[in-house]
CSV table of N, CA and C in Angstrom, one decimal:
chain,number,residue,atom,x,y,z
A,170,PHE,N,1.0,-1.5,-0.1
A,170,PHE,CA,-0.1,0.2,0.5
A,170,PHE,C,0.9,1.5,-0.4
A,171,PHE,N,0.7,2.4,-1.1
A,171,PHE,CA,0.9,3.4,-1.7
A,171,PHE,C,2.0,4.3,0.1
A,172,PHE,N,0.6,4.2,1.1
A,172,PHE,CA,1.3,4.8,2.8
A,172,PHE,C,2.0,4.2,3.8
A,173,ASP,N,2.5,2.6,2.9
A,173,ASP,CA,3.4,2.3,3.4
A,173,ASP,C,5.1,2.8,3.1
A,174,HIS,N,5.0,3.4,2.2
A,174,HIS,CA,6.5,3.7,1.8
A,174,HIS,C,7.0,5.6,2.2
A,175,LEU,N,6.1,5.8,2.9
A,175,LEU,CA,6.1,7.1,3.1
A,175,LEU,C,6.9,7.1,4.9
A,176,PRO,N,7.7,8.4,4.6
A,176,PRO,CA,7.9,7.9,6.4
A,176,PRO,C,7.3,8.2,7.3
A,177,THR,N,7.4,7.0,8.2
A,177,THR,CA,5.8,7.1,9.2
A,177,THR,C,5.7,8.2,11.0
A,178,LEU,N,4.8,8.5,11.4
A,178,LEU,CA,4.9,9.1,12.7
A,178,LEU,C,5.3,8.5,13.9
A,179,ASP,N,5.7,9.3,15.2
A,179,ASP,CA,6.0,8.6,15.9
A,179,ASP,C,4.2,8.8,17.1
A,180,LEU,N,3.4,8.1,16.5
A,180,LEU,CA,1.9,8.7,17.2
A,180,LEU,C,2.2,8.1,19.1
A,181,SER,N,2.5,7.4,20.0
A,181,SER,CA,3.5,7.2,20.9
A,181,SER,C,3.4,8.7,21.5
A,182,THR,N,4.0,10.1,21.1
A,182,THR,CA,4.5,10.8,22.2
A,182,THR,C,3.1,12.0,21.7
A,183,MET,N,2.2,11.8,21.1
A,183,MET,CA,1.1,12.8,20.9
A,183,MET,C,-0.3,12.5,20.8
A,184,SER,N,-1.1,13.0,21.6
A,184,SER,CA,-2.6,12.9,22.5
A,184,SER,C,-3.1,13.4,21.4
A,185,GLY,N,-3.5,13.7,20.4
A,185,GLY,CA,-4.7,13.4,19.9
A,185,GLY,C,-4.3,15.0,19.3
A,186,PRO,N,-3.9,15.4,18.7
A,186,PRO,CA,-3.6,17.0,18.2
A,186,PRO,C,-4.7,17.2,17.1
A,187,ARG,N,-5.0,18.4,17.0
A,187,ARG,CA,-5.9,18.8,15.6
A,187,ARG,C,-5.0,19.9,14.7
A,188,ILE,N,-5.1,19.1,13.8
A,188,ILE,CA,-4.2,19.3,12.4
A,188,ILE,C,-5.2,20.7,11.6
A,189,ALA,N,-4.8,21.8,11.0
A,189,ALA,CA,-5.2,22.2,9.8
A,189,ALA,C,-4.5,22.3,8.4
A,190,ILE,N,-4.8,21.8,7.5
A,190,ILE,CA,-4.2,21.9,6.1
A,190,ILE,C,-5.1,23.2,5.3
A,191,ILE,N,-4.5,23.6,4.7
A,191,ILE,CA,-5.1,25.0,4.2
A,191,ILE,C,-4.6,24.6,2.4
A,192,GLY,N,-5.9,24.2,1.8
A,192,GLY,CA,-5.6,23.9,0.4
A,192,GLY,C,-6.0,22.4,-0.1
A,193,ALA,N,-7.0,22.6,-0.7
A,193,ALA,CA,-7.7,21.1,-1.1
A,193,ALA,C,-7.0,20.3,-2.6
A,194,GLY,N,-5.8,21.6,-3.0
A,194,GLY,CA,-5.7,20.9,-4.2
A,194,GLY,C,-5.2,19.1,-3.6
A,195,MET,N,-4.4,18.1,-4.7
A,195,MET,CA,-3.7,17.5,-4.9
A,195,MET,C,-2.8,17.3,-3.1
A,196,SER,N,-1.4,17.8,-3.4
A,196,SER,CA,-0.6,17.6,-2.2
A,196,SER,C,-1.4,17.8,-1.0
A,197,GLY,N,-2.6,18.7,-0.8
A,197,GLY,CA,-3.1,19.0,0.3
A,197,GLY,C,-4.3,17.9,0.9
A,198,SER,N,-4.6,17.9,0.2
A,198,SER,CA,-5.8,16.3,-0.3
A,198,SER,C,-5.3,14.5,0.2
A,199,VAL,N,-3.4,15.0,-0.7
A,199,VAL,CA,-3.5,13.7,0.0
A,199,VAL,C,-2.4,13.5,1.2
A,200,CYS,N,-2.3,15.3,1.7
A,200,CYS,CA,-1.8,15.3,3.7
A,200,CYS,C,-2.7,14.6,3.7
A,201,ALA,N,-4.0,15.0,4.0
A,201,ALA,CA,-5.1,15.1,4.9
A,201,ALA,C,-5.2,13.3,4.6
A,202,TRP,N,-5.3,12.7,3.9
A,202,TRP,CA,-5.9,11.0,3.5
A,202,TRP,C,-4.8,10.9,4.6
A,203,ALA,N,-3.4,10.6,4.4
A,203,ALA,CA,-2.3,10.2,5.0
A,203,ALA,C,-2.3,10.7,6.5
A,204,LEU,N,-2.7,11.6,7.3
A,204,LEU,CA,-2.8,12.0,8.5
A,204,LEU,C,-3.8,11.2,8.9
A,205,ARG,N,-5.2,11.0,8.6
A,205,ARG,CA,-6.3,10.8,9.0
A,205,ARG,C,-5.8,9.2,9.1
A,206,ARG,N,-5.3,8.7,8.0
A,206,ARG,CA,-4.9,7.3,7.8
A,206,ARG,C,-3.7,7.3,9.3
A,207,ALA,N,-3.1,7.5,10.1
A,207,ALA,CA,-2.6,7.8,10.9
A,207,ALA,C,-2.9,7.9,11.9
A,208,GLY,N,-4.6,8.2,11.8
A,208,GLY,CA,-5.1,8.3,13.2
A,208,GLY,C,-5.0,9.6,13.4
A,209,LEU,N,-5.3,10.7,13.3
A,209,LEU,CA,-4.9,11.8,13.4
A,209,LEU,C,-6.1,12.6,13.0
A,210,SER,N,-6.8,13.7,14.1
A,210,SER,CA,-7.9,14.5,13.6
A,210,SER,C,-7.0,15.5,12.7
A,211,VAL,N,-8.2,16.1,11.5
A,211,VAL,CA,-7.5,17.2,10.4
A,211,VAL,C,-8.9,17.4,9.7
A,212,THR,N,-8.5,19.2,9.6
A,212,THR,CA,-9.6,20.1,9.6
A,212,THR,C,-8.9,20.4,8.1
A,213,VAL,N,-9.7,20.4,6.7
A,213,VAL,CA,-9.1,21.1,5.6
A,213,VAL,C,-9.8,22.7,5.5
A,214,PHE,N,-9.0,23.2,5.3
A,214,PHE,CA,-9.4,25.1,4.7
A,214,PHE,C,-9.4,25.4,3.0
A,215,GLU,N,-10.4,25.6,2.5
A,215,GLU,CA,-10.3,25.4,0.9
A,215,GLU,C,-11.5,27.3,0.4
A,216,MET,N,-10.1,27.3,0.2
A,216,MET,CA,-11.3,29.2,-0.2
A,216,MET,C,-12.1,28.9,-1.6
A,217,GLY,N,-12.2,27.6,-2.4
A,217,GLY,CA,-12.8,27.2,-3.2
A,217,GLY,C,-13.7,26.8,-3.1
A,218,ARG,N,-15.3,26.2,-4.0
A,218,ARG,CA,-16.5,25.6,-3.3
A,218,ARG,C,-16.0,24.2,-2.8
A,219,GLY,N,-14.7,23.9,-3.7
A,219,GLY,CA,-14.8,22.3,-3.3
A,219,GLY,C,-13.3,21.1,-3.7
A,220,GLY,N,-13.0,20.7,-3.1
A,220,GLY,CA,-11.6,20.1,-3.5
A,220,GLY,C,-11.2,20.2,-4.8
A,221,GLY,N,-9.5,20.0,-5.7
A,221,GLY,CA,-9.3,20.2,-6.1
A,221,GLY,C,-8.1,20.6,-6.7
A,222,GLY,N,-8.5,22.2,-6.1
A,222,GLY,CA,-7.5,23.1,-6.9
A,222,GLY,C,-6.9,22.8,-8.6
A,223,ARG,N,-5.3,22.7,-9.3
A,223,ARG,CA,-5.4,22.5,-10.1
A,223,ARG,C,-5.9,21.5,-10.8
A,224,MET,N,-6.1,20.4,-10.0
A,224,MET,CA,-6.9,19.2,-10.1
A,224,MET,C,-8.6,19.3,-10.7
A,225,ALA,N,-9.0,20.6,-12.1
A,225,ALA,CA,-10.2,20.1,-11.7
A,225,ALA,C,-11.0,20.1,-13.7
A,226,THR,N,-12.6,20.3,-13.6
A,226,THR,CA,-12.9,19.6,-14.5
A,226,THR,C,-13.8,21.0,-15.4
A,227,ARG,N,-13.7,21.2,-15.6
A,227,ARG,CA,-15.3,22.3,-16.3
A,227,ARG,C,-15.7,21.9,-17.7
A,228,LYS,N,-16.9,22.0,-17.0
A,228,LYS,CA,-17.6,21.4,-18.4
A,228,LYS,C,-18.9,22.6,-18.6
A,229,SER,N,-18.4,22.5,-20.2
A,229,SER,CA,-19.8,23.8,-21.0
A,229,SER,C,-20.2,23.9,-21.0
A,230,ARG,N,-21.3,25.1,-21.1
A,230,ARG,CA,-23.1,25.9,-20.2
A,230,ARG,C,-23.6,25.9,-21.9
A,231,ASN,N,-23.0,25.3,-22.7
A,231,ASN,CA,-23.3,25.4,-24.2
A,231,ASN,C,-23.4,24.1,-25.3
A,232,LEU,N,-22.4,22.9,-24.3
A,232,LEU,CA,-22.0,22.3,-25.3
A,232,LEU,C,-22.3,21.1,-24.8
A,233,GLU,N,-23.3,20.6,-24.5
A,233,GLU,CA,-24.1,19.1,-23.2
A,233,GLU,C,-23.0,18.2,-24.1
A,234,GLY,N,-22.2,17.5,-22.7
A,234,GLY,CA,-21.3,16.2,-22.4
A,234,GLY,C,-20.4,16.8,-22.7
A,235,PHE,N,-19.7,18.4,-23.1
A,235,PHE,CA,-18.4,18.8,-23.2
A,235,PHE,C,-18.4,19.2,-21.9
A,236,ALA,N,-16.6,18.5,-21.3
A,236,ALA,CA,-16.1,18.7,-20.6
A,236,ALA,C,-14.3,19.0,-21.1
A,237,ALA,N,-13.9,19.9,-20.3
A,237,ALA,CA,-12.9,20.1,-21.0
A,237,ALA,C,-11.6,19.8,-18.9
A,238,ASN,N,-10.4,19.3,-19.4
A,238,ASN,CA,-9.6,19.3,-18.1
A,238,ASN,C,-8.6,19.8,-17.8
A,239,HIS,N,-8.1,21.1,-17.0
A,239,HIS,CA,-7.5,21.9,-17.7
A,239,HIS,C,-6.2,21.7,-15.8
A,240,GLY,N,-5.4,22.9,-15.9
A,240,GLY,CA,-4.4,23.0,-14.6
A,240,GLY,C,-3.9,22.0,-14.8
A,241,CYS,N,-3.9,20.5,-14.0
A,241,CYS,CA,-3.4,19.1,-14.7
A,241,CYS,C,-4.9,18.8,-15.3
A,242,PRO,N,-4.5,18.6,-16.8
A,242,PRO,CA,-6.0,18.4,-17.1
A,242,PRO,C,-5.2,16.3,-17.4
A,243,ALA,N,-4.0,15.7,-17.4
A,243,ALA,CA,-3.7,14.3,-17.4
A,243,ALA,C,-2.6,13.9,-15.8
A,244,PHE,N,-1.7,12.5,-15.8
A,244,PHE,CA,-0.9,12.5,-15.5
A,244,PHE,C,-0.5,11.5,-15.2
A,245,THR,N,0.7,11.3,-15.1
A,245,THR,CA,1.7,10.0,-14.8
A,245,THR,C,1.7,9.5,-13.4
A,246,ALA,N,3.2,8.4,-13.5
A,246,ALA,CA,2.6,8.2,-11.9
A,246,ALA,C,3.9,6.8,-12.1
A,247,SER,N,5.5,7.3,-11.6
A,247,SER,CA,6.2,6.3,-11.7
A,247,SER,C,6.8,6.4,-10.8
A,248,GLN,N,7.0,6.9,-9.3
A,248,GLN,CA,6.9,6.1,-8.1
A,248,GLN,C,5.9,5.4,-8.0
A,249,PRO,N,6.4,4.1,-6.7
A,249,PRO,CA,6.3,3.2,-6.5
A,249,PRO,C,4.9,3.3,-5.8
A,250,TRP,N,4.7,4.1,-4.9
A,250,TRP,CA,4.2,3.9,-3.9
A,250,TRP,C,2.8,4.8,-4.4
A,251,PHE,N,3.3,6.2,-5.7
A,251,PHE,CA,2.3,6.9,-5.8
A,251,PHE,C,1.1,6.3,-7.5
A,252,LYS,N,2.3,4.8,-7.8
A,252,LYS,CA,1.5,4.0,-8.2
A,252,LYS,C,0.8,3.1,-7.6
A,253,SER,N,0.8,2.4,-6.9
A,253,SER,CA,-0.2,2.3,-5.1
A,253,SER,C,-1.6,3.1,-5.7
A,254,MET,N,-1.0,4.2,-5.3
A,254,MET,CA,-2.1,5.1,-4.6
A,254,MET,C,-2.8,5.4,-6.1
A,255,VAL,N,-2.4,5.2,-7.2
A,255,VAL,CA,-3.5,5.3,-8.5
A,255,VAL,C,-4.2,4.3,-8.7
A,256,GLN,N,-3.6,2.8,-8.9
A,256,GLN,CA,-3.9,1.1,-8.5
A,256,GLN,C,-5.5,1.2,-7.7
A,257,GLN,N,-4.9,1.8,-6.1
A,257,GLN,CA,-6.6,2.1,-5.7
A,257,GLN,C,-7.2,2.3,-6.3
A,258,LEU,N,-7.2,3.8,-6.8
A,258,LEU,CA,-7.9,4.6,-7.0
A,258,LEU,C,-8.3,4.6,-8.1
A,259,MET,N,-7.8,3.7,-8.8
A,259,MET,CA,-8.7,3.5,-10.0
A,259,MET,C,-9.8,1.7,-9.7
A,260,ASP,N,-9.3,1.0,-8.4
A,260,ASP,CA,-9.9,-0.1,-8.2
A,260,ASP,C,-11.4,0.6,-7.7
A,261,GLU,N,-11.5,1.7,-7.4
A,261,GLU,CA,-12.8,2.7,-6.6
A,261,GLU,C,-13.2,3.3,-8.0
A,262,HIS,N,-13.1,3.1,-8.8
A,262,HIS,CA,-13.6,4.1,-10.3
A,262,HIS,C,-13.4,5.4,-10.1
A,263,VAL,N,-12.1,6.2,-9.5
A,263,VAL,CA,-11.7,7.2,-9.2
A,263,VAL,C,-11.0,7.9,-10.5
A,264,VAL,N,-10.7,6.8,-10.1
A,264,VAL,CA,-9.5,7.0,-11.4
A,264,VAL,C,-9.6,6.4,-13.0
A,265,ARG,N,-8.5,6.8,-14.0
A,265,ARG,CA,-8.9,5.8,-15.0
A,265,ARG,C,-7.6,6.3,-15.8
A,266,VAL,N,-7.5,5.1,-16.9
A,266,VAL,CA,-6.6,5.7,-17.7
A,266,VAL,C,-7.2,6.7,-19.3
A,267,TRP,N,-6.1,7.5,-19.6
A,267,TRP,CA,-6.5,8.6,-20.1
A,267,TRP,C,-6.7,7.9,-21.3
A,268,SER,N,-7.2,8.3,-22.8
A,268,SER,CA,-7.7,7.3,-23.7
A,268,SER,C,-8.0,8.5,-25.0
A,269,GLY,N,-7.2,9.8,-24.4
A,269,GLY,CA,-7.1,10.2,-25.4
A,269,GLY,C,-5.6,10.7,-26.3
A,270,ARG,N,-6.1,11.9,-27.7
A,270,ARG,CA,-4.2,12.3,-28.4
A,270,ARG,C,-4.0,12.8,-28.0
A,271,PHE,N,-2.7,12.7,-27.7
A,271,PHE,CA,-1.5,13.9,-28.1
A,271,PHE,C,-1.4,14.5,-29.5
A,272,GLY,N,-0.8,15.8,-29.5
A,272,GLY,CA,-1.3,16.7,-30.9
A,272,GLY,C,0.0,18.2,-30.0
A,273,ALA,N,0.1,18.5,-31.7
A,273,ALA,CA,0.7,20.2,-31.5
A,273,ALA,C,0.3,21.2,-31.9
A,274,TYR,N,-0.5,22.1,-32.5
A,274,TYR,CA,-0.5,22.7,-33.6
A,274,TYR,C,0.2,24.3,-33.4
A,275,ASP,N,0.7,24.5,-34.3
A,275,ASP,CA,1.6,25.6,-34.7
A,275,ASP,C,0.4,26.4,-35.4
A,276,ALA,N,0.3,27.5,-34.6
A,276,ALA,CA,-0.3,28.7,-35.4
A,276,ALA,C,0.3,29.7,-36.2
A,277,GLY,N,1.1,29.5,-37.0
A,277,GLY,CA,2.6,30.3,-37.8
A,277,GLY,C,1.3,29.6,-39.0
A,278,THR,N,1.8,28.5,-38.9
A,278,THR,CA,1.3,27.8,-40.6
A,278,THR,C,0.1,27.0,-40.4
A,279,GLN,N,-0.2,27.1,-39.3
A,279,GLN,CA,-1.8,26.7,-38.6
A,279,GLN,C,-2.1,25.0,-39.6
A,280,THR,N,-1.4,24.7,-38.4
A,280,THR,CA,-0.9,23.0,-39.1
A,280,THR,C,-1.2,22.4,-37.4
A,281,ALA,N,-1.1,21.0,-37.6
A,281,ALA,CA,-1.7,20.0,-36.2
A,281,ALA,C,-1.0,18.6,-36.7
A,282,THR,N,-0.2,18.4,-35.7
A,282,THR,CA,0.3,17.1,-35.3
A,282,THR,C,0.1,16.1,-34.4
A,283,GLU,N,0.0,15.0,-34.6
A,283,GLU,CA,-0.8,14.2,-33.4
A,283,GLU,C,0.9,13.4,-33.0
A,284,ASP,N,1.0,13.0,-32.1
A,284,ASP,CA,2.2,12.8,-30.9
A,284,ASP,C,1.9,11.3,-30.7
A,285,PRO,N,2.7,10.6,-30.5
A,285,PRO,CA,2.3,9.5,-29.5
A,285,PRO,C,2.3,9.9,-28.2
A,286,ALA,N,1.6,9.2,-27.2
A,286,ALA,CA,1.4,9.2,-25.8
A,286,ALA,C,2.9,9.0,-25.3
A,287,PRO,N,3.8,10.2,-24.4
A,287,PRO,CA,5.0,9.5,-23.3
A,287,PRO,C,4.7,7.8,-22.9
A,288,GLN,N,3.9,8.1,-21.9
A,288,GLN,CA,4.1,7.0,-20.8
A,288,GLN,C,2.2,7.1,-21.0
A,289,VAL,N,1.9,5.8,-19.9
A,289,VAL,CA,0.0,5.6,-19.8
A,289,VAL,C,-0.3,7.4,-18.7
A,290,MET,N,-0.8,7.8,-18.8
A,290,MET,CA,-1.5,8.9,-18.2
A,290,MET,C,-3.3,8.5,-18.0
A,291,TYR,N,-3.1,9.1,-16.8
A,291,TYR,CA,-4.6,8.9,-16.2
A,291,TYR,C,-5.6,10.3,-16.0
A,292,VAL,N,-6.3,9.7,-15.7
A,292,VAL,CA,-7.1,10.5,-15.2
A,292,VAL,C,-8.5,10.4,-13.5
A,293,GLY,N,-8.7,11.9,-13.9
A,293,GLY,CA,-10.3,11.6,-12.6
A,293,GLY,C,-11.5,11.4,-13.6
A,294,SER,N,-11.9,10.1,-12.3
A,294,SER,CA,-13.4,10.0,-13.3
A,294,SER,C,-14.5,10.5,-12.0
A,295,PRO,N,-15.3,11.3,-12.6
A,295,PRO,CA,-15.8,11.4,-13.8
A,295,PRO,C,-15.3,12.6,-14.2
A,296,GLY,N,-14.2,13.6,-13.5
A,296,GLY,CA,-13.5,14.6,-13.7
A,296,GLY,C,-12.1,14.2,-12.7
A,297,MET,N,-11.3,15.1,-13.3
A,297,MET,CA,-10.4,15.7,-12.1
A,297,MET,C,-10.4,15.9,-10.7
A,298,SER,N,-11.0,16.8,-10.1
A,298,SER,CA,-11.4,16.7,-8.7
A,298,SER,C,-12.0,15.9,-7.7
A,299,SER,N,-12.4,14.5,-9.3
A,299,SER,CA,-12.7,13.8,-7.9
A,299,SER,C,-12.3,12.9,-7.2
A,300,ILE,N,-10.1,12.8,-7.0
A,300,ILE,CA,-9.4,12.5,-7.2
A,300,ILE,C,-9.3,13.4,-5.8
A,301,CYS,N,-9.0,14.2,-5.4
A,301,CYS,CA,-9.0,15.3,-4.5
A,301,CYS,C,-10.5,14.7,-3.3
A,302,ASP,N,-12.0,14.7,-4.2
A,302,ASP,CA,-12.6,14.3,-3.3
A,302,ASP,C,-12.8,12.8,-2.4
A,303,LYS,N,-12.6,12.4,-3.0
A,303,LYS,CA,-11.9,10.9,-3.0
A,303,LYS,C,-11.2,10.8,-1.4
A,304,LEU,N,-9.9,11.5,-1.6
A,304,LEU,CA,-9.2,11.9,-0.9
A,304,LEU,C,-9.0,12.7,0.6
A,305,LEU,N,-9.9,13.5,-0.1
A,305,LEU,CA,-10.3,14.2,1.5
A,305,LEU,C,-12.3,14.1,2.2
A,306,SER,N,-12.6,12.7,1.5
A,306,SER,CA,-14.1,12.7,1.9
A,306,SER,C,-13.8,11.9,3.5
A,307,ASP,N,-12.7,11.6,4.3
A,307,ASP,CA,-12.7,11.5,5.7
A,307,ASP,C,-11.7,12.2,6.9
A,308,ALA,N,-12.4,13.5,6.1
A,308,ALA,CA,-11.8,14.7,6.2
A,308,ALA,C,-13.0,15.7,6.9
A,309,GLU,N,-12.4,16.6,7.8
A,309,GLU,CA,-13.3,18.0,8.0
A,309,GLU,C,-13.0,18.9,7.4
A,310,ARG,N,-13.7,19.3,6.2
A,310,ARG,CA,-13.8,20.1,5.6
A,310,ARG,C,-15.1,21.2,5.5
A,311,CYS,N,-13.9,22.6,5.4
A,311,CYS,CA,-14.2,23.8,5.5
A,311,CYS,C,-14.4,24.5,3.9
A,312,PHE,N,-14.9,24.6,3.2
A,312,PHE,CA,-14.9,24.3,1.6
A,312,PHE,C,-15.1,26.4,1.7
A,313,GLU,N,-14.9,27.4,0.6
A,313,GLU,CA,-15.3,28.3,0.4
A,313,GLU,C,-14.8,28.9,1.8
A,314,THR,N,-13.9,29.0,2.8
A,314,THR,CA,-13.7,29.7,3.8
A,314,THR,C,-11.9,29.8,3.5
A,315,GLN,N,-11.8,31.0,3.3
A,315,GLN,CA,-10.3,31.6,2.7
A,315,GLN,C,-9.2,32.3,4.0
A,316,VAL,N,-8.7,31.2,4.6
A,316,VAL,CA,-8.0,31.4,5.4
A,316,VAL,C,-6.9,32.7,5.1
A,317,THR,N,-6.8,33.3,5.7
A,317,THR,CA,-5.8,34.6,5.3
A,317,THR,C,-4.7,35.6,6.4
A,318,SER,N,-5.1,34.4,7.7
A,318,SER,CA,-3.7,34.9,8.3
A,318,SER,C,-3.8,33.7,9.4
A,319,PHE,N,-2.7,33.8,10.5
A,319,PHE,CA,-2.5,32.8,11.5
A,319,PHE,C,-1.6,33.0,12.2
A,320,GLU,N,-1.4,33.0,13.4
A,320,GLU,CA,-0.6,33.3,14.6
A,320,GLU,C,-0.5,32.4,15.9
A,321,ARG,N,0.8,32.6,16.1
A,321,ARG,CA,0.9,31.4,17.0
A,321,ARG,C,0.5,31.6,18.8
A,322,LYS,N,-0.4,31.0,18.9
A,322,LYS,CA,-0.7,31.3,20.0
A,322,LYS,C,-1.1,30.9,21.9
A,323,ALA,N,-0.4,31.1,22.8
A,323,ALA,CA,0.2,29.4,23.7
A,323,ALA,C,0.2,28.1,22.9
A,324,GLU,N,1.5,27.9,21.6
A,324,GLU,CA,1.9,27.1,21.4
A,324,GLU,C,0.9,25.8,20.9
A,325,ARG,N,0.2,27.0,19.4
A,325,ARG,CA,-1.0,27.3,19.0
A,325,ARG,C,-1.6,27.2,18.0
A,326,TRP,N,-1.9,27.2,17.1
A,326,TRP,CA,-1.6,28.4,15.5
A,326,TRP,C,-4.0,28.5,15.9
A,327,VAL,N,-3.6,29.5,15.8
A,327,VAL,CA,-4.6,30.1,16.0
A,327,VAL,C,-5.4,30.8,13.8
A,328,LEU,N,-6.0,30.3,13.9
A,328,LEU,CA,-6.3,30.9,12.5
A,328,LEU,C,-7.6,31.6,11.7
A,329,THR,N,-7.5,32.8,10.6
A,329,THR,CA,-8.8,33.6,10.6
A,329,THR,C,-8.9,33.9,9.3
A,330,ASP,N,-9.8,34.7,9.3
A,330,ASP,CA,-10.7,33.6,7.2
A,330,ASP,C,-10.6,35.3,7.0
A,331,LYS,N,-11.1,35.5,6.1
A,331,LYS,CA,-10.4,36.8,4.7
A,331,LYS,C,-12.2,37.8,5.8
A,332,ASN,N,-12.8,38.0,6.7
A,332,ASN,CA,-13.5,38.3,7.0
A,332,ASN,C,-12.9,38.7,8.9
A,333,ALA,N,-11.7,38.4,8.9
A,333,ALA,CA,-11.1,39.0,10.1
A,333,ALA,C,-12.2,37.5,11.7
A,334,LYS,N,-12.9,36.4,10.8
A,334,LYS,CA,-13.1,35.9,12.2
A,334,LYS,C,-12.1,34.5,11.9
A,335,GLU,N,-12.1,34.5,13.4
A,335,GLU,CA,-11.5,33.1,13.8
A,335,GLU,C,-12.4,31.1,13.8
A,336,VAL,N,-11.4,30.4,13.1
A,336,VAL,CA,-11.9,30.0,12.8
A,336,VAL,C,-11.7,28.8,12.6
A,337,GLY,N,-10.3,28.6,13.8
A,337,GLY,CA,-10.4,27.6,14.5
A,337,GLY,C,-8.5,27.8,15.4
A,338,THR,N,-8.4,26.7,16.0
A,338,THR,CA,-7.6,27.0,17.0
A,338,THR,C,-6.4,25.0,16.4
A,339,PHE,N,-5.2,24.5,16.2
A,339,PHE,CA,-4.2,23.8,16.3
A,339,PHE,C,-3.5,23.5,16.8
A,340,ASP,N,-2.9,22.4,16.3
A,340,ASP,CA,-2.1,22.2,17.1
A,340,ASP,C,-1.2,22.0,15.9
A,341,TRP,N,-1.3,21.4,15.0
A,341,TRP,CA,-0.2,21.5,13.2
A,341,TRP,C,-1.2,22.7,12.1
A,342,LEU,N,0.0,23.0,12.0
A,342,LEU,CA,-0.6,23.5,10.4
A,342,LEU,C,0.3,23.4,8.9
A,343,VAL,N,-0.3,23.2,7.9
A,343,VAL,CA,0.1,22.7,6.9
A,343,VAL,C,-0.7,23.6,6.0
A,344,ILE,N,0.7,24.4,5.5
A,344,ILE,CA,0.1,25.1,4.1
A,344,ILE,C,0.5,24.6,2.6
A,345,SER,N,-0.5,24.0,2.3
A,345,SER,CA,-0.3,23.6,0.5
A,345,SER,C,-1.5,24.5,-0.4
A,346,SER,N,-1.4,25.8,-0.2
A,346,SER,CA,-2.0,26.7,-1.1
A,346,SER,C,-1.6,27.5,-1.3
A,347,HIS,N,-1.5,28.8,-2.5
A,347,HIS,CA,-1.3,30.2,-2.8
A,347,HIS,C,-1.2,30.9,-2.8
A,348,SER,N,-2.4,31.0,-1.1
A,348,SER,CA,-3.4,31.9,-1.5
A,348,SER,C,-2.9,33.0,-0.1
A,349,LEU,N,-2.1,32.5,0.6
A,349,LEU,CA,-1.7,33.0,1.9
A,349,LEU,C,0.0,34.0,1.6
């Protein structure tokens, strides 16, 4: 299992720490998932309407059934732990092998060429954010909450949102967002 390849945490020295993660993109989602698997309390703050970050799929308002992945339109897996994670997500129908075509368009000559895929590529199913949604499913999630500041008080992290409202106090803080 892919988490077995990551460094382990010594939970014997912890008495149920509360952990805040700012950002619900791929890195924040994997971090939340791994910490939850270790039995820790995790709260994820995301300024958007849901998880995913750059793992996004946009659906057309005008063309029924048309959707495009952008930001991270597809990905590869080369590390053993990540391959294992991708396989688990494929088994759960959250990831699938991408069957699209690669190509290039030259605007100067207005010509298109097709290239073979460099290696196996994967996409989220039904969309890219599905991967983060699955990884975050066991964590407390605070969407549409933009954390704009944090301060250390009495050996804990106090988080404040864009409305100057305190949104929580935590033992650990992970920042996985560009918003701060």
